[in-house]
Short mmCIF file of C-alpha atoms and ligand atoms in Angstrom, two decimals:
data_model
loop_
_atom_site.label_atom_id
_atom_site.label_comp_id
_atom_site.label_asym_id
_atom_site.label_seq_id
_atom_site.Cartn_x
_atom_site.Cartn_y
_atom_site.Cartn_z
CA MET B 1 105.66 118.77 96.07
CA HIS B 2 103.67 117.61 93.04
CA ASP B 3 99.99 118.49 93.21
CA THR B 4 98.40 116.07 90.74
CA LEU B 5 97.63 112.45 91.57
CA LEU B 6 96.33 110.08 88.89
CA LEU B 7 94.87 107.14 90.74
CA PHE B 8 94.36 103.96 88.69
CA GLY B 9 92.16 101.31 90.27
CA ALA B 10 90.11 104.08 91.88
CA THR B 11 87.07 101.91 92.51
CA GLY B 12 89.09 98.91 93.70
CA ASP B 13 89.45 97.47 97.18
CA LEU B 14 92.74 99.19 98.06
CA ALA B 15 91.55 102.64 96.96
CA GLN B 16 88.36 102.27 98.91
CA ARG B 17 89.95 100.87 102.09
CA TYR B 18 93.14 102.87 102.28
CA LEU B 19 93.91 105.35 99.51
CA PHE B 20 90.84 107.58 99.60
CA PRO B 21 90.71 107.53 103.43
CA SER B 22 94.41 108.52 103.42
CA LEU B 23 93.77 111.40 101.03
CA LEU B 24 90.86 112.50 103.15
CA HIS B 25 93.02 112.63 106.29
CA LEU B 26 95.84 114.43 104.49
CA LEU B 27 93.45 117.07 103.18
CA ARG B 28 91.80 117.41 106.56
CA ASP B 29 95.18 117.98 108.19
CA ARG B 30 96.29 120.39 105.42
CA LEU B 31 99.26 118.24 104.42
CA LEU B 32 98.62 118.55 100.68
CA PRO B 33 99.24 121.55 98.41
CA SER B 34 96.37 124.01 98.04
CA THR B 35 96.19 123.20 94.31
CA PHE B 36 96.03 119.43 94.93
CA ARG B 37 93.84 117.51 92.47
CA VAL B 38 93.02 113.84 91.90
CA VAL B 39 92.21 112.12 88.63
CA ALA B 40 90.42 108.94 89.69
CA ILE B 41 90.64 106.31 86.98
CA GLY B 42 88.62 103.11 86.88
CA ARG B 43 87.02 100.71 84.47
CA THR B 44 83.51 101.18 85.82
CA GLU B 45 81.48 103.73 83.86
CA HIS B 46 80.53 106.58 86.19
CA ASP B 47 79.55 110.15 85.49
CA ARG B 48 80.66 112.74 88.04
CA ALA B 49 77.54 112.31 90.16
CA GLY B 50 77.80 108.52 89.96
CA PHE B 51 81.39 108.53 91.19
CA GLU B 52 80.57 110.99 93.94
CA ALA B 53 77.77 108.73 95.15
CA TRP B 54 80.09 105.71 95.00
CA LEU B 55 82.79 107.44 97.03
CA ARG B 56 80.37 108.75 99.64
CA ASP B 57 79.05 105.23 99.96
CA HIS B 58 82.44 103.60 100.36
CA VAL B 59 84.47 105.99 102.50
CA ASP B 60 83.69 106.61 106.14
CA ALA B 61 83.43 110.34 106.81
CA SER B 62 81.08 110.26 109.77
CA ASP B 63 83.15 112.72 111.79
CA GLU B 64 82.36 116.39 111.01
CA ARG B 65 85.93 117.27 109.95
CA ASP B 66 86.15 114.20 107.75
CA ALA B 67 82.82 115.07 106.13
CA ALA B 68 84.16 118.51 105.22
CA ALA B 69 87.37 116.91 103.94
CA LEU B 70 85.37 114.50 101.79
CA ASP B 71 83.49 117.42 100.20
CA ASP B 72 86.84 119.07 99.59
CA LEU B 73 88.29 115.87 98.09
CA LEU B 74 85.33 115.49 95.77
CA ARG B 75 85.68 119.09 94.57
CA ARG B 76 89.28 118.28 93.64
CA THR B 77 88.53 114.96 91.93
CA ASP B 78 87.73 114.14 88.30
CA TYR B 79 86.61 110.62 87.46
CA VAL B 80 87.74 109.11 84.15
CA SER B 81 86.64 105.69 82.96
CA ILE B 82 89.30 103.92 80.91
CA ASP B 83 90.10 100.50 79.54
CA LEU B 84 93.86 100.30 80.14
CA ASN B 85 94.31 97.93 77.24
CA ASP B 86 92.92 100.52 74.82
CA GLN B 87 95.95 102.78 74.58
CA PRO B 88 94.71 105.38 72.06
CA SER B 89 91.62 106.22 74.07
CA MET B 90 93.63 106.20 77.30
CA THR B 91 96.09 108.68 75.79
CA ALA B 92 93.29 110.94 74.60
CA ALA B 93 91.49 110.87 77.95
CA LEU B 94 94.59 111.59 80.04
CA ALA B 95 96.56 114.03 77.86
CA PRO B 96 94.70 117.07 79.28
CA TYR B 97 96.26 116.33 82.71
CA ALA B 98 99.82 116.56 81.36
CA ASP B 99 99.84 120.32 81.96
CA ARG B 100 101.95 119.93 85.12
CA PRO B 101 104.14 117.34 86.89
CA SER B 102 102.12 114.49 88.35
CA VAL B 103 102.28 111.24 90.28
CA SER B 104 100.48 108.30 88.68
CA TYR B 105 99.59 105.55 91.13
CA LEU B 106 98.83 102.10 89.70
CA ALA B 107 96.65 100.34 92.28
CA THR B 108 95.93 97.65 89.70
CA PRO B 109 96.92 94.02 89.12
CA PRO B 110 100.52 93.70 87.86
CA ASP B 111 99.51 92.64 84.35
CA LEU B 112 98.23 96.20 83.82
CA PHE B 113 101.42 97.97 84.94
CA VAL B 114 103.10 97.94 81.55
CA PRO B 115 100.08 98.88 79.39
CA ALA B 116 99.24 101.66 81.87
CA ALA B 117 102.82 102.97 81.89
CA ARG B 118 102.96 102.97 78.09
CA GLY B 119 99.63 104.82 77.88
CA LEU B 120 100.83 107.36 80.42
CA LYS B 121 104.03 107.90 78.49
CA ALA B 122 102.14 108.42 75.25
CA ALA B 123 99.91 110.96 77.03
CA GLY B 124 103.01 112.91 78.20
CA LEU B 125 102.42 112.00 81.84
CA LEU B 126 105.77 110.37 82.54
CA GLU B 127 108.02 113.23 81.44
CA ASP B 128 110.61 114.25 84.04
CA PRO B 129 109.80 115.15 86.89
CA SER B 130 106.53 113.15 86.86
CA ARG B 131 106.58 109.92 88.86
CA LEU B 132 105.03 106.47 88.84
CA VAL B 133 103.89 104.55 91.95
CA LEU B 134 103.25 100.80 91.78
CA GLU B 135 101.38 98.66 94.25
CA LYS B 136 102.68 95.23 95.13
CA PRO B 137 102.94 92.55 93.82
CA ILE B 138 105.49 93.39 91.16
CA GLY B 139 104.92 90.29 89.06
CA HIS B 140 104.45 86.71 90.14
CA ASP B 141 108.05 85.46 90.05
CA LEU B 142 111.52 86.68 89.13
CA ALA B 143 111.00 86.42 85.38
CA SER B 144 107.75 88.43 85.37
CA ALA B 145 109.16 91.01 87.82
CA ARG B 146 112.20 91.48 85.60
CA SER B 147 110.14 91.95 82.50
CA ILE B 148 107.92 94.53 84.27
CA ASN B 149 111.00 96.39 85.57
CA LEU B 150 112.59 96.39 82.12
CA ALA B 151 109.45 97.61 80.38
CA LEU B 152 108.98 100.37 82.96
CA LYS B 153 112.51 101.59 82.39
CA GLU B 154 111.65 102.24 78.76
CA CYS B 155 109.00 104.65 80.03
CA LEU B 156 110.88 106.42 82.84
CA ASP B 157 114.00 106.37 84.96
CA GLU B 158 114.29 104.22 88.14
CA SER B 159 114.73 107.43 90.17
CA ARG B 160 111.09 108.27 89.38
CA ILE B 161 109.62 104.78 90.03
CA PHE B 162 108.13 104.26 93.50
CA ARG B 163 107.31 100.63 94.42
CA ILE B 164 105.08 100.48 97.47
CA ASP B 165 105.44 98.10 100.36
CA HIS B 166 103.00 99.58 102.81
CA TYR B 167 104.83 97.99 105.78
CA LEU B 168 107.61 100.52 105.21
CA GLY B 169 105.06 103.30 105.77
CA LYS B 170 104.23 101.99 109.27
CA ALA B 171 105.80 104.03 112.08
CA PRO B 172 106.70 100.98 114.23
CA VAL B 173 108.49 99.42 111.26
CA GLN B 174 110.57 102.57 110.84
CA ASN B 175 111.26 102.32 114.57
CA LEU B 176 113.24 99.14 113.87
CA LEU B 177 115.80 101.37 112.19
CA ALA B 178 115.66 103.86 115.03
CA LEU B 179 116.24 101.18 117.66
CA ARG B 180 119.05 99.51 115.79
CA PHE B 181 121.00 102.52 114.68
CA GLY B 182 120.17 104.99 117.44
CA ASN B 183 121.47 102.83 120.27
CA THR B 184 124.99 101.65 121.04
CA LEU B 185 123.54 98.84 123.14
CA MET B 186 121.69 97.22 120.27
CA GLU B 187 124.27 97.38 117.56
CA ALA B 188 126.97 96.06 119.90
CA VAL B 189 125.19 92.70 120.26
CA TRP B 190 123.52 92.54 116.83
CA HIS B 191 125.67 89.71 115.61
CA ASN B 192 125.84 85.93 115.33
CA ARG B 193 128.27 85.96 118.22
CA TRP B 194 125.44 87.01 120.55
CA ILE B 195 122.19 86.23 118.73
CA GLN B 196 120.79 82.71 118.70
CA SER B 197 117.78 83.19 116.44
CA VAL B 198 115.35 85.76 115.07
CA ASP B 199 111.59 85.26 114.73
CA ILE B 200 109.33 87.34 112.52
CA LEU B 201 105.63 86.64 112.89
CA VAL B 202 102.82 88.30 110.95
CA ALA B 203 99.61 86.62 112.07
CA GLU B 204 96.25 87.80 110.77
CA THR B 205 92.75 86.92 111.92
CA ALA B 206 91.30 88.09 108.61
CA GLY B 207 90.71 85.51 105.89
CA VAL B 208 91.06 85.67 102.14
CA ASP B 209 87.44 86.82 101.82
CA GLY B 210 86.58 88.68 98.66
CA ARG B 211 90.08 88.36 97.14
CA GLU B 212 89.92 84.69 96.13
CA GLY B 213 90.75 85.37 92.47
CA TYR B 214 93.97 87.21 93.26
CA TYR B 215 94.94 85.07 96.21
CA ALA B 216 94.55 81.75 94.41
CA ASN B 217 97.43 82.80 92.15
CA TYR B 218 99.64 84.06 94.93
CA GLY B 219 99.19 82.41 98.32
CA ALA B 220 100.89 83.48 101.53
CA LEU B 221 104.43 83.06 100.19
CA ARG B 222 103.97 85.54 97.36
CA ASP B 223 101.37 87.75 99.05
CA MET B 224 103.22 88.34 102.34
CA VAL B 225 106.71 86.84 102.47
CA GLN B 226 108.07 88.18 99.17
CA ASN B 227 107.41 91.74 100.26
CA HIS B 228 106.41 92.64 103.83
CA MET B 229 108.25 89.88 105.66
CA LEU B 230 111.42 90.16 103.62
CA GLN B 231 111.42 93.93 104.10
CA LEU B 232 111.19 93.38 107.88
CA LEU B 233 113.99 90.83 107.66
CA ALA B 234 116.13 93.21 105.62
CA LEU B 235 115.67 96.06 108.13
CA ILE B 236 116.62 93.77 110.99
CA ALA B 237 119.62 92.21 109.27
CA MET B 238 121.09 95.04 107.17
CA GLU B 239 124.46 96.63 107.86
CA PRO B 240 124.31 100.18 109.20
CA PRO B 241 123.86 102.53 106.22
CA ASN B 242 126.16 105.54 106.11
CA ALA B 243 123.15 107.83 105.66
CA LEU B 244 119.38 107.53 105.55
CA ASP B 245 118.98 108.54 101.92
CA ALA B 246 117.14 106.21 99.57
CA ASP B 247 120.11 104.54 97.95
CA SER B 248 122.20 104.10 101.09
CA VAL B 249 119.34 102.26 102.80
CA ARG B 250 118.31 100.27 99.75
CA ASP B 251 121.88 99.21 98.94
CA GLU B 252 122.14 97.61 102.38
CA LYS B 253 118.73 95.92 102.19
CA ARG B 254 119.57 94.48 98.81
CA LYS B 255 122.80 92.94 100.13
CA VAL B 256 120.82 91.06 102.79
CA LEU B 257 118.24 89.82 100.30
CA ARG B 258 120.99 88.61 98.00
CA ALA B 259 122.64 86.73 100.86
CA LEU B 260 119.53 84.64 101.61
CA ARG B 261 120.42 81.00 101.14
CA PRO B 262 118.24 79.51 98.38
CA MET B 263 116.03 76.64 99.49
CA THR B 264 116.30 73.26 97.84
CA ALA B 265 113.91 70.33 97.63
CA ALA B 266 116.11 68.62 100.24
CA ASP B 267 115.60 71.54 102.70
CA VAL B 268 111.88 72.17 102.48
CA GLY B 269 110.88 69.18 104.61
CA ASN B 270 112.83 70.61 107.57
CA ASP B 271 112.81 74.29 106.84
CA SER B 272 109.27 75.01 105.72
CA VAL B 273 105.63 74.27 106.46
CA ARG B 274 102.71 75.17 104.24
CA GLY B 275 99.18 75.34 105.57
CA ARG B 276 95.67 76.17 104.56
CA TYR B 277 92.82 77.08 106.89
CA GLY B 278 89.69 75.02 107.20
CA ASP B 279 86.47 75.83 109.05
CA GLY B 280 86.95 77.15 112.56
CA VAL B 281 86.22 79.89 115.07
CA VAL B 282 88.00 83.24 114.97
CA GLU B 283 87.48 85.78 117.74
CA GLY B 284 84.30 84.00 118.80
CA SER B 285 82.70 83.72 115.34
CA ALA B 286 82.44 80.62 113.19
CA VAL B 287 84.17 81.06 109.83
CA LYS B 288 84.41 78.93 106.72
CA GLY B 289 87.63 77.43 105.43
CA PHE B 290 89.40 78.51 102.24
CA THR B 291 88.13 76.09 99.66
CA HIS B 292 89.42 77.38 96.36
CA ASP B 293 90.35 74.74 93.77
CA SER B 294 93.96 75.90 93.58
CA GLU B 295 96.61 74.31 95.82
CA VAL B 296 97.61 77.65 97.25
CA GLU B 297 98.67 78.05 100.93
CA THR B 298 97.24 80.55 103.43
CA PHE B 299 99.99 79.89 105.98
CA VAL B 300 103.72 79.57 105.62
CA ALA B 301 106.53 78.93 108.08
CA LEU B 302 110.15 79.14 106.92
CA ARG B 303 113.60 78.83 108.41
CA ALA B 304 115.86 81.19 106.49
CA TYR B 305 119.62 81.69 106.64
CA ILE B 306 121.54 84.78 105.65
CA ASP B 307 124.91 83.65 104.42
CA ASN B 308 127.15 86.53 105.42
CA TRP B 309 129.71 87.34 108.10
CA ARG B 310 127.24 88.87 110.57
CA TRP B 311 124.48 86.25 110.37
CA ALA B 312 126.20 82.94 109.54
CA GLY B 313 124.43 80.13 111.36
CA VAL B 314 121.56 82.24 112.81
CA PRO B 315 118.13 80.92 111.84
CA PHE B 316 115.49 83.50 110.91
CA ARG B 317 112.07 81.91 111.39
CA LEU B 318 109.37 83.59 109.33
CA VAL B 319 105.73 82.75 109.98
CA THR B 320 102.64 84.29 108.45
CA GLY B 321 99.10 83.10 108.11
CA LYS B 322 95.51 84.12 107.65
CA ARG B 323 92.74 83.20 110.08
CA MET B 324 95.09 82.67 112.96
CA ALA B 325 94.30 82.80 116.66
CA ALA B 326 95.23 86.47 117.08
CA ARG B 327 96.33 89.42 114.99
CA THR B 328 99.90 90.20 115.81
CA THR B 329 103.07 91.30 114.07
CA GLU B 330 106.23 90.85 116.07
CA VAL B 331 109.95 90.44 115.84
CA VAL B 332 111.67 88.42 118.54
CA VAL B 333 115.44 88.40 118.85
CA SER B 334 116.70 85.59 121.12
CA PHE B 335 120.22 85.94 122.48
CA LYS B 336 122.67 83.16 123.25
CA PRO B 337 122.94 81.90 126.83
CA VAL B 338 125.73 83.41 128.96
CA SER B 339 128.96 81.54 128.32
CA HIS B 340 129.60 80.52 131.94
CA TRP B 341 126.83 80.23 134.58
CA VAL B 342 127.94 80.78 138.18
CA PHE B 343 124.60 80.66 139.99
CA GLU B 344 123.05 77.76 141.83
CA ARG B 345 119.52 79.02 141.52
CA PRO B 346 118.21 78.47 139.01
CA SER B 347 120.43 75.87 137.42
CA LYS B 348 122.10 76.70 134.12
CA GLN B 349 119.51 74.60 132.30
CA ARG B 350 116.64 76.60 133.77
CA ALA B 351 118.13 80.05 133.18
CA ARG B 352 116.33 82.01 130.49
CA SER B 353 118.32 83.67 127.74
CA ASN B 354 117.81 87.36 127.03
CA ARG B 355 115.15 88.11 124.52
CA LEU B 356 114.09 91.32 122.79
CA ARG B 357 110.48 91.29 121.65
CA MET B 358 109.32 94.13 119.42
CA ARG B 359 105.60 94.02 118.78
CA LEU B 360 104.62 96.19 115.84
CA GLN B 361 100.84 95.72 115.75
CA PRO B 362 98.13 95.87 116.97
CA GLU B 363 99.90 97.30 120.06
CA GLU B 364 103.39 98.73 119.92
CA THR B 365 105.53 97.33 122.68
CA ILE B 366 109.19 96.61 123.24
CA GLU B 367 110.08 94.12 125.88
CA LEU B 368 113.55 93.04 126.94
CA GLY B 369 113.74 89.79 128.89
CA LEU B 370 116.61 89.81 131.42
CA MET B 371 117.62 87.70 134.42
CA GLY B 372 117.90 89.43 137.81
CA SER B 373 117.61 88.82 141.54
CA LEU B 374 115.57 91.89 142.45
CA ALA B 375 112.63 89.88 143.68
CA ALA B 376 114.69 87.34 145.65
CA PRO B 377 115.33 87.41 149.44
CA GLU B 378 118.55 89.28 150.19
CA TRP B 379 119.90 87.05 153.02
CA ASP B 380 120.12 83.83 151.06
CA ALA B 381 122.10 82.59 148.04
CA ILE B 382 121.52 84.75 144.99
CA GLU B 383 118.48 83.52 143.16
CA LEU B 384 117.78 84.77 139.64
CA GLN B 385 114.41 85.20 138.02
CA PRO B 386 113.31 86.34 134.62
CA LEU B 387 112.50 90.05 134.60
CA SER B 388 111.03 92.07 131.86
CA LEU B 389 111.99 95.58 130.89
CA ASP B 390 108.87 96.92 129.32
CA LEU B 391 108.94 99.88 126.95
CA SER B 392 105.26 99.96 126.04
CA MET B 393 103.71 103.09 124.68
CA SER B 394 100.51 103.18 126.63
CA PRO B 395 98.09 103.80 125.14
CA THR B 396 99.53 102.93 121.73
CA PRO B 397 99.82 106.26 119.90
CA HIS B 398 97.22 107.01 117.28
CA ARG B 399 98.87 106.08 114.02
CA ARG B 400 98.21 107.38 110.56
CA ILE B 401 97.39 104.92 107.79
CA ALA B 402 100.74 103.76 106.34
CA TYR B 403 99.63 105.02 102.92
CA GLU B 404 99.33 108.61 104.19
CA ARG B 405 103.07 108.77 104.75
CA LEU B 406 103.83 106.99 101.47
CA LEU B 407 101.53 109.23 99.41
CA VAL B 408 103.20 112.34 100.82
CA ASP B 409 106.67 110.88 100.16
CA ALA B 410 105.73 110.04 96.57
CA LEU B 411 104.34 113.55 96.01
CA LYS B 412 107.55 114.99 97.49
CA GLY B 413 109.82 112.57 95.62
CA ASN B 414 111.45 110.84 98.61
CA GLN B 415 112.20 107.20 97.67
CA THR B 416 113.66 105.97 100.98
CA LEU B 417 110.54 104.04 101.98
CA PHE B 418 109.99 102.56 98.51
CA VAL B 419 111.48 99.38 97.10
CA ARG B 420 114.08 99.49 94.33
CA ASP B 421 114.04 97.18 91.29
CA ASP B 422 117.05 95.12 92.44
CA GLU B 423 115.53 94.56 95.90
CA VAL B 424 112.32 93.26 94.36
CA GLU B 425 114.26 90.95 92.07
CA ALA B 426 116.51 89.62 94.86
CA ALA B 427 113.42 88.89 96.93
CA TRP B 428 111.75 87.05 94.05
CA GLN B 429 114.88 85.03 93.43
CA TRP B 430 114.69 83.59 96.94
CA ILE B 431 110.91 83.12 96.77
CA ASP B 432 111.29 81.25 93.47
CA SER B 433 113.77 78.88 95.12
CA ILE B 434 111.11 78.02 97.71
CA SER B 435 108.22 77.61 95.31
CA ASN B 436 110.38 75.48 92.99
CA ALA B 437 111.53 73.36 95.92
CA TRP B 438 107.93 72.91 97.11
CA GLN B 439 106.99 71.81 93.65
CA ALA B 440 109.89 69.37 93.35
CA ALA B 441 109.20 67.91 96.78
CA ALA B 442 105.40 68.00 96.28
CA THR B 443 105.07 69.79 99.65
CA PRO B 444 101.40 69.71 100.66
CA ALA B 445 99.46 72.56 102.28
CA LEU B 446 98.48 71.03 105.64
CA ALA B 447 95.03 71.80 106.99
CA TYR B 448 94.70 73.94 110.12
CA PRO B 449 91.51 75.08 111.78
CA ALA B 450 90.72 78.77 111.41
CA GLY B 451 91.47 80.44 114.74
CA SER B 452 94.55 78.31 115.53
CA TRP B 453 98.31 78.96 115.27
CA GLY B 454 98.60 77.01 112.03
CA PRO B 455 99.37 73.34 111.35
CA ALA B 456 100.81 71.39 114.30
CA ALA B 457 103.92 70.71 112.23
CA ALA B 458 104.73 74.43 112.37
CA SER B 459 104.71 74.81 116.16
CA ASP B 460 108.52 74.87 116.37
CA PHE B 461 108.61 77.81 113.98
CA LEU B 462 106.47 80.04 116.19
CA PRO B 463 108.19 82.65 118.36
CA PRO B 464 108.47 81.76 122.03
CA LYS B 465 105.97 83.57 124.24
CA SER B 466 107.09 85.90 127.02
CA ASN B 467 107.13 82.97 129.48
CA GLY B 468 109.54 81.14 127.22
CA HIS B 469 106.98 78.63 125.94
CA ARG B 470 105.79 78.38 122.37
CA PRO B 471 102.09 78.95 121.61
CA GLY B 472 100.06 75.74 122.11
CA LYS B 473 100.16 73.17 119.37
CA ALA B 474 97.22 73.46 117.04
CA ALA B 475 95.05 70.48 116.26
CA LYS B 476 95.93 68.70 113.05
C1 BG6 T 1 98.62 93.05 102.01
C2 BG6 T 1 98.25 91.64 101.65
O1 BG6 T 1 99.73 93.47 101.28
O2 BG6 T 1 98.90 93.13 103.40
C3 BG6 T 1 97.06 91.19 102.48
O3 BG6 T 1 97.94 91.56 100.28
C4 BG6 T 1 97.31 91.38 103.95
O4 BG6 T 1 96.73 89.83 102.20
C5 BG6 T 1 97.80 92.80 104.25
O5 BG6 T 1 96.09 91.14 104.64
C6 BG6 T 1 98.26 92.93 105.69
O6 BG6 T 1 98.52 94.28 105.98
P1 BG6 T 1 98.34 94.88 107.44
O7 BG6 T 1 98.76 96.30 107.30
O8 BG6 T 1 96.90 94.71 107.80
O9 BG6 T 1 99.23 94.07 108.34
#
């Protein structure tokens, strides 16, 4: 396990909210090497005391064990202020840390990836076996992602590049693999012969707040669908890998991403909805709408098709939005109706098809909707009712921050939960088809009130609720 972490973007939002808290927990739980050290790198000028004060101010260590871990983390941390576009001074400042193998983590905007990688290489920090971790987004479209990937390869080999998608670090996301490939029952029906449709919903109550500059260039399609949602889709749709090593899993995910049917301007009217939140009420509090000048969307609903043998004809509905009515991430697999219905009650039309609902956050539940007659009187004609097989973990287990797992994997050199260059590019290729089609068709971002389920036009894209109904239509 490498013991040196160079953290770029150390005073940024991600470092403050997730990376330093993750390091704190890993140190507290003794999951890092005893010689572990951090080189925190930011643009802000801080001396050691200044950075220490900043970190104490921005990381919650109210618990006694966390407070001790924060002291420990600070003892192990150097702060270096660098302008990443000034390569000679970057090289000079970082060269002293090239004494042993390291992991450099770029929690910076993508336009800094290449200058940072070149500076690191010049400082001797990308020599084998040192590694490079990149935060999403990798570029803004296929062309920019390709040029980043190409430039990185001049600095180090793909086997040492770790592209983060923090959804892959979430335990319930990994459980999708466990459920699919650890159970005969699932894989036997995981096919267009039995599956009618798949819904993937990632609804957030949070708004864009504080990230307007970044978000105005990206929007929901690039911020959420290109990465997290397509990774979920790939895990649900991939063929069984022959092993769980990095390349076996990533080969299969890439095949799915490549099989996504590109969207055209003729499709987007039917197969997509863009939205943007206005003023509204979220969880009881009034919030302002997103009013940036750009045309960017904060909500997107898509109907995707995977053109391969297993999934031909099965719609995958992907919905994500900010400032929605509730925070929930779920995958709903709806099965086809039975081929021949022999019961009088209920009638065939009123029978409910089987449905597997896997909720990933905030709670972790797995619910299988079946039909049965357990609750019906035994002396009359058989009467079926919807029943639910509920596999909830109650209470939901305490989960580590997704980044804790990913940081440990990067330090150990395990790439399975990181995204390979060709996966990123295949995902961008599909995303580009949508953004080009939106542009050609001049698809507007429809207004929806904060605290709703998105524009009314998207109601058919939302996953059915447990009672079979779709969430209420939002006001226009
Ligand atoms: C990030 C996006 O990658 O994921 C954010 O940039 C989004 O806009 C976040 O809020 C959602 O992550 P989580 O773990 O809260 O579901």
